[in-house]
Structure formats: C-alpha cells, structure tokens
C-alpha cells in the first residue's frame, strides 16, 4: 500500500461473501521513450559467492531502494542506504563497503559528483553507476567521474549480479592473484 502511495495510486478492494475478494490498483508510469535501450552486454555464467558482502546503495527513490535491497538480500548481501550524494560521501568515509551502487540522477549532489568526492579518499572501492541513461547522458562522464561500471535501469537481475561479481571478485583476482578465493 505504501509503495502505491509513492506512485500517487491507491489499492482498491471488491469483496463478495462466499465468493472471495479482488484487489486492484492503477499505475500511471512514464514511457521509456527518450531512454537508451540496455547497453549490449554478454552474460557469462559465474558462480560468485556473494554471502557476507556489504554494499552501499545510493538512491533517492524509495521504491528503487526497496527493490535493490531485496535483490541484494536474495544473494545474502547486506546493505546500507544513502538517500543522496551527501549521505553517500559520509557513509563511505565511515564504513568499509565491498562496493557502492550509485544512482547518477539525484537532487543536490549528483552521483557523479559524489563519486568524484569519494575517489578523493578511496580510489579502490568498486563504484557501479545505476542509471536510466537518457540520450543526454554520456557513459564517458560516468567513467571520468570514477565509476568502475554502469548498469542501466530497469536492470535485469542476471546483469545486476554479474556486474557486482565482476567488479568485486574479478578485480580482487587481478590485484591479488595468489590470494584470490571467491
């Protein structure tokens, strides 16, 4: 019910004794026009061991926060949430995360600006941009800001998990090949 409220919708109920109940709602959503389709990406089957990872989700949209957190929990990944770029910078300084999932378009300090600030004190942590890329966006600007990778919204779960695995485990393997143990 609260998620529907965030969309400006409400749940309705029709009930008939002995026959059952019917719940329904209506959502008005913007079309995907003006957005670039998913970036071509080849999915390679990997068996990453995600259990025990701790990530920072930087996202101003409450629904996206809930969805992202639930997707991480499915793989036994714990997470903290920063509602904006300023909170992200503070949490990244105060905590030891395995990676940061960074929304790019946020009010106040954008994801790109927050990434630039985080890179001033942490050059190693994987930062993955999560964004609905519009035609005005430039992938190069995300990478120039310090992002390691980009996942486009809405994202496919298999792409989401693979990008997390590649940016955490595969980069550890390259850095320390002798001690790598996914």
GROMACS .gro file of C-alpha atoms in nm:
model
  182
    1UNK     CA    1   0.000   0.000   0.000
    2UNK     CA    2   0.279   0.243   0.088
    3UNK     CA    3   0.462   0.170  -0.240
    4UNK     CA    4   0.145   0.252  -0.433
    5UNK     CA    5   0.119   0.576  -0.237
    6UNK     CA    6   0.464   0.675  -0.364
    7UNK     CA    7   0.326   0.644  -0.718
    8UNK     CA    8   0.019   0.852  -0.633
    9UNK     CA    9  -0.205   0.546  -0.653
   10UNK     CA   10  -0.416   0.355  -0.407
   11UNK     CA   11  -0.530  -0.002  -0.366
   12UNK     CA   12  -0.898  -0.086  -0.406
   13UNK     CA   13  -1.096  -0.386  -0.286
   14UNK     CA   14  -1.408  -0.563  -0.403
   15UNK     CA   15  -1.533  -0.843  -0.182
   16UNK     CA   16  -1.831  -1.073  -0.202
   17UNK     CA   17  -1.913  -1.304   0.087
   18UNK     CA   18  -1.859  -1.666  -0.008
   19UNK     CA   19  -1.702  -1.579  -0.344
   20UNK     CA   20  -1.378  -1.406  -0.248
   21UNK     CA   21  -1.204  -1.075  -0.276
   22UNK     CA   22  -1.036  -0.885  -0.556
   23UNK     CA   23  -0.765  -0.626  -0.500
   24UNK     CA   24  -0.666  -0.389  -0.780
   25UNK     CA   25  -0.477  -0.069  -0.847
   26UNK     CA   26  -0.379   0.155  -1.136
   27UNK     CA   27  -0.034   0.298  -1.200
   28UNK     CA   28   0.049   0.587  -1.430
   29UNK     CA   29   0.409   0.547  -1.546
   30UNK     CA   30   0.624   0.738  -1.791
   31UNK     CA   31   0.712   0.555  -2.110
   32UNK     CA   32   1.067   0.454  -2.188
   33UNK     CA   33   1.082   0.698  -2.484
   34UNK     CA   34   1.395   0.909  -2.469
   35UNK     CA   35   1.593   0.641  -2.290
   36UNK     CA   36   1.869   0.440  -2.445
   37UNK     CA   37   1.797   0.066  -2.455
   38UNK     CA   38   2.011  -0.163  -2.246
   39UNK     CA   39   2.378  -0.140  -2.324
   40UNK     CA   40   2.475  -0.455  -2.515
   41UNK     CA   41   2.625  -0.690  -2.261
   42UNK     CA   42   2.719  -1.055  -2.280
   43UNK     CA   43   2.621  -1.254  -1.974
   44UNK     CA   44   2.874  -1.516  -1.874
   45UNK     CA   45   2.770  -1.772  -1.616
   46UNK     CA   46   2.971  -1.723  -1.297
   47UNK     CA   47   2.919  -1.873  -0.955
   48UNK     CA   48   3.015  -1.581  -0.736
   49UNK     CA   49   2.984  -1.630  -0.360
   50UNK     CA   50   2.805  -1.311  -0.257
   51UNK     CA   51   2.722  -1.414   0.101
   52UNK     CA   52   2.881  -1.179   0.351
   53UNK     CA   53   2.928  -0.883   0.119
   54UNK     CA   54   2.822  -0.541   0.245
   55UNK     CA   55   2.729  -0.274  -0.012
   56UNK     CA   56   2.620   0.088  -0.004
   57UNK     CA   57   2.310   0.170  -0.210
   58UNK     CA   58   2.296   0.538  -0.307
   59UNK     CA   59   1.944   0.607  -0.431
   60UNK     CA   60   1.694   0.887  -0.370
   61UNK     CA   61   1.389   0.692  -0.494
   62UNK     CA   62   1.230   0.490  -0.211
   63UNK     CA   63   1.088   0.223  -0.442
   64UNK     CA   64   1.425   0.169  -0.609
   65UNK     CA   65   1.582   0.146  -0.262
   66UNK     CA   66   1.341  -0.132  -0.161
   67UNK     CA   67   1.383  -0.324  -0.488
   68UNK     CA   68   1.764  -0.300  -0.486
   69UNK     CA   69   1.789  -0.400  -0.120
   70UNK     CA   70   1.561  -0.703  -0.178
   71UNK     CA   71   1.764  -0.810  -0.481
   72UNK     CA   72   2.081  -0.796  -0.272
   73UNK     CA   73   1.920  -0.991   0.013
   74UNK     CA   74   1.833  -1.272  -0.231
   75UNK     CA   75   2.210  -1.325  -0.264
   76UNK     CA   76   2.266  -1.277   0.112
   77UNK     CA   77   2.430  -0.937   0.059
   78UNK     CA   78   2.372  -0.682   0.335
   79UNK     CA   79   2.348  -0.314   0.254
   80UNK     CA   80   2.311   0.037   0.386
   81UNK     CA   81   2.115   0.307   0.207
   82UNK     CA   82   2.219   0.665   0.141
   83UNK     CA   83   1.930   0.885   0.025
   84UNK     CA   84   2.155   1.132  -0.156
   85UNK     CA   85   2.511   1.210  -0.259
   86UNK     CA   86   2.597   1.391   0.064
   87UNK     CA   87   2.494   1.092   0.278
   88UNK     CA   88   2.689   0.863   0.043
   89UNK     CA   89   3.012   1.055   0.099
   90UNK     CA   90   2.970   1.044   0.479
   91UNK     CA   91   2.880   0.672   0.487
   92UNK     CA   92   3.165   0.582   0.250
   93UNK     CA   93   3.412   0.761   0.483
   94UNK     CA   94   3.275   0.598   0.799
   95UNK     CA   95   3.226   0.239   0.676
   96UNK     CA   96   3.409  -0.034   0.490
   97UNK     CA   97   3.192  -0.141   0.195
   98UNK     CA   98   3.271  -0.403  -0.066
   99UNK     CA   99   3.116  -0.183  -0.336
  100UNK     CA  100   2.892   0.119  -0.389
  101UNK     CA  101   2.583   0.113  -0.613
  102UNK     CA  102   2.547   0.478  -0.718
  103UNK     CA  103   2.237   0.636  -0.869
  104UNK     CA  104   2.350   0.913  -1.101
  105UNK     CA  105   2.048   1.144  -1.113
  106UNK     CA  106   1.975   1.273  -0.763
  107UNK     CA  107   1.880   1.613  -0.627
  108UNK     CA  108   2.162   1.808  -0.464
  109UNK     CA  109   2.495   1.634  -0.513
  110UNK     CA  110   2.462   1.406  -0.815
  111UNK     CA  111   2.600   1.056  -0.828
  112UNK     CA  112   2.886   1.174  -1.048
  113UNK     CA  113   2.979   1.450  -0.801
  114UNK     CA  114   2.956   1.209  -0.506
  115UNK     CA  115   3.179   0.962  -0.692
  116UNK     CA  116   3.440   1.233  -0.753
  117UNK     CA  117   3.439   1.317  -0.379
  118UNK     CA  118   3.459   0.950  -0.273
  119UNK     CA  119   3.752   0.893  -0.510
  120UNK     CA  120   3.946   1.163  -0.321
  121UNK     CA  121   3.971   0.933  -0.017
  122UNK     CA  122   3.905   0.586  -0.164
  123UNK     CA  123   4.046   0.500  -0.505
  124UNK     CA  124   3.991   0.123  -0.472
  125UNK     CA  125   3.625   0.062  -0.384
  126UNK     CA  126   3.420  -0.051  -0.685
  127UNK     CA  127   3.155   0.209  -0.771
  128UNK     CA  128   2.883   0.088  -1.007
  129UNK     CA  129   2.655   0.352  -1.157
  130UNK     CA  130   2.287   0.254  -1.162
  131UNK     CA  131   2.106   0.481  -1.403
  132UNK     CA  132   1.830   0.516  -1.658
  133UNK     CA  133   2.058   0.653  -1.926
  134UNK     CA  134   1.891   0.925  -2.128
  135UNK     CA  135   2.009   1.048  -2.465
  136UNK     CA  136   2.170   1.344  -2.286
  137UNK     CA  137   2.387   1.121  -2.067
  138UNK     CA  138   2.737   1.019  -2.155
  139UNK     CA  139   2.885   0.691  -2.037
  140UNK     CA  140   3.227   0.852  -2.063
  141UNK     CA  141   3.133   1.108  -1.798
  142UNK     CA  142   3.041   0.830  -1.552
  143UNK     CA  143   3.379   0.665  -1.602
  144UNK     CA  144   3.561   1.000  -1.591
  145UNK     CA  145   3.399   1.071  -1.253
  146UNK     CA  146   3.544   0.744  -1.120
  147UNK     CA  147   3.270   0.487  -1.174
  148UNK     CA  148   3.401   0.139  -1.250
  149UNK     CA  149   3.093   0.017  -1.435
  150UNK     CA  150   2.736   0.107  -1.535
  151UNK     CA  151   2.411  -0.089  -1.502
  152UNK     CA  152   2.112   0.062  -1.680
  153UNK     CA  153   1.769   0.086  -1.516
  154UNK     CA  154   1.549  -0.101  -1.534
  155UNK     CA  155   1.811  -0.371  -1.496
  156UNK     CA  156   1.793  -0.743  -1.548
  157UNK     CA  157   1.880  -0.936  -1.229
  158UNK     CA  158   2.139  -1.153  -1.404
  159UNK     CA  159   2.320  -0.844  -1.538
  160UNK     CA  160   2.299  -0.673  -1.197
  161UNK     CA  161   2.453  -0.969  -1.014
  162UNK     CA  162   2.719  -1.029  -1.278
  163UNK     CA  163   2.833  -0.666  -1.269
  164UNK     CA  164   2.860  -0.680  -0.889
  165UNK     CA  165   3.059  -1.003  -0.908
  166UNK     CA  166   3.292  -0.878  -1.180
  167UNK     CA  167   3.364  -0.552  -1.002
  168UNK     CA  168   3.427  -0.708  -0.661
  169UNK     CA  169   3.569  -1.054  -0.721
  170UNK     CA  170   3.730  -1.030  -1.063
  171UNK     CA  171   3.912  -0.709  -0.966
  172UNK     CA  172   4.037  -0.873  -0.644
  173UNK     CA  173   4.167  -1.161  -0.853
  174UNK     CA  174   4.361  -0.925  -1.078
  175UNK     CA  175   4.502  -0.732  -0.780
  176UNK     CA  176   4.599  -1.038  -0.572
  177UNK     CA  177   4.601  -1.349  -0.793
  178UNK     CA  178   4.769  -1.570  -0.530
  179UNK     CA  179   4.519  -1.491  -0.253
  180UNK     CA  180   4.204  -1.490  -0.469
  181UNK     CA  181   3.925  -1.707  -0.326
  182UNK     CA  182   3.571  -1.610  -0.441
   0.00000   0.00000   0.00000
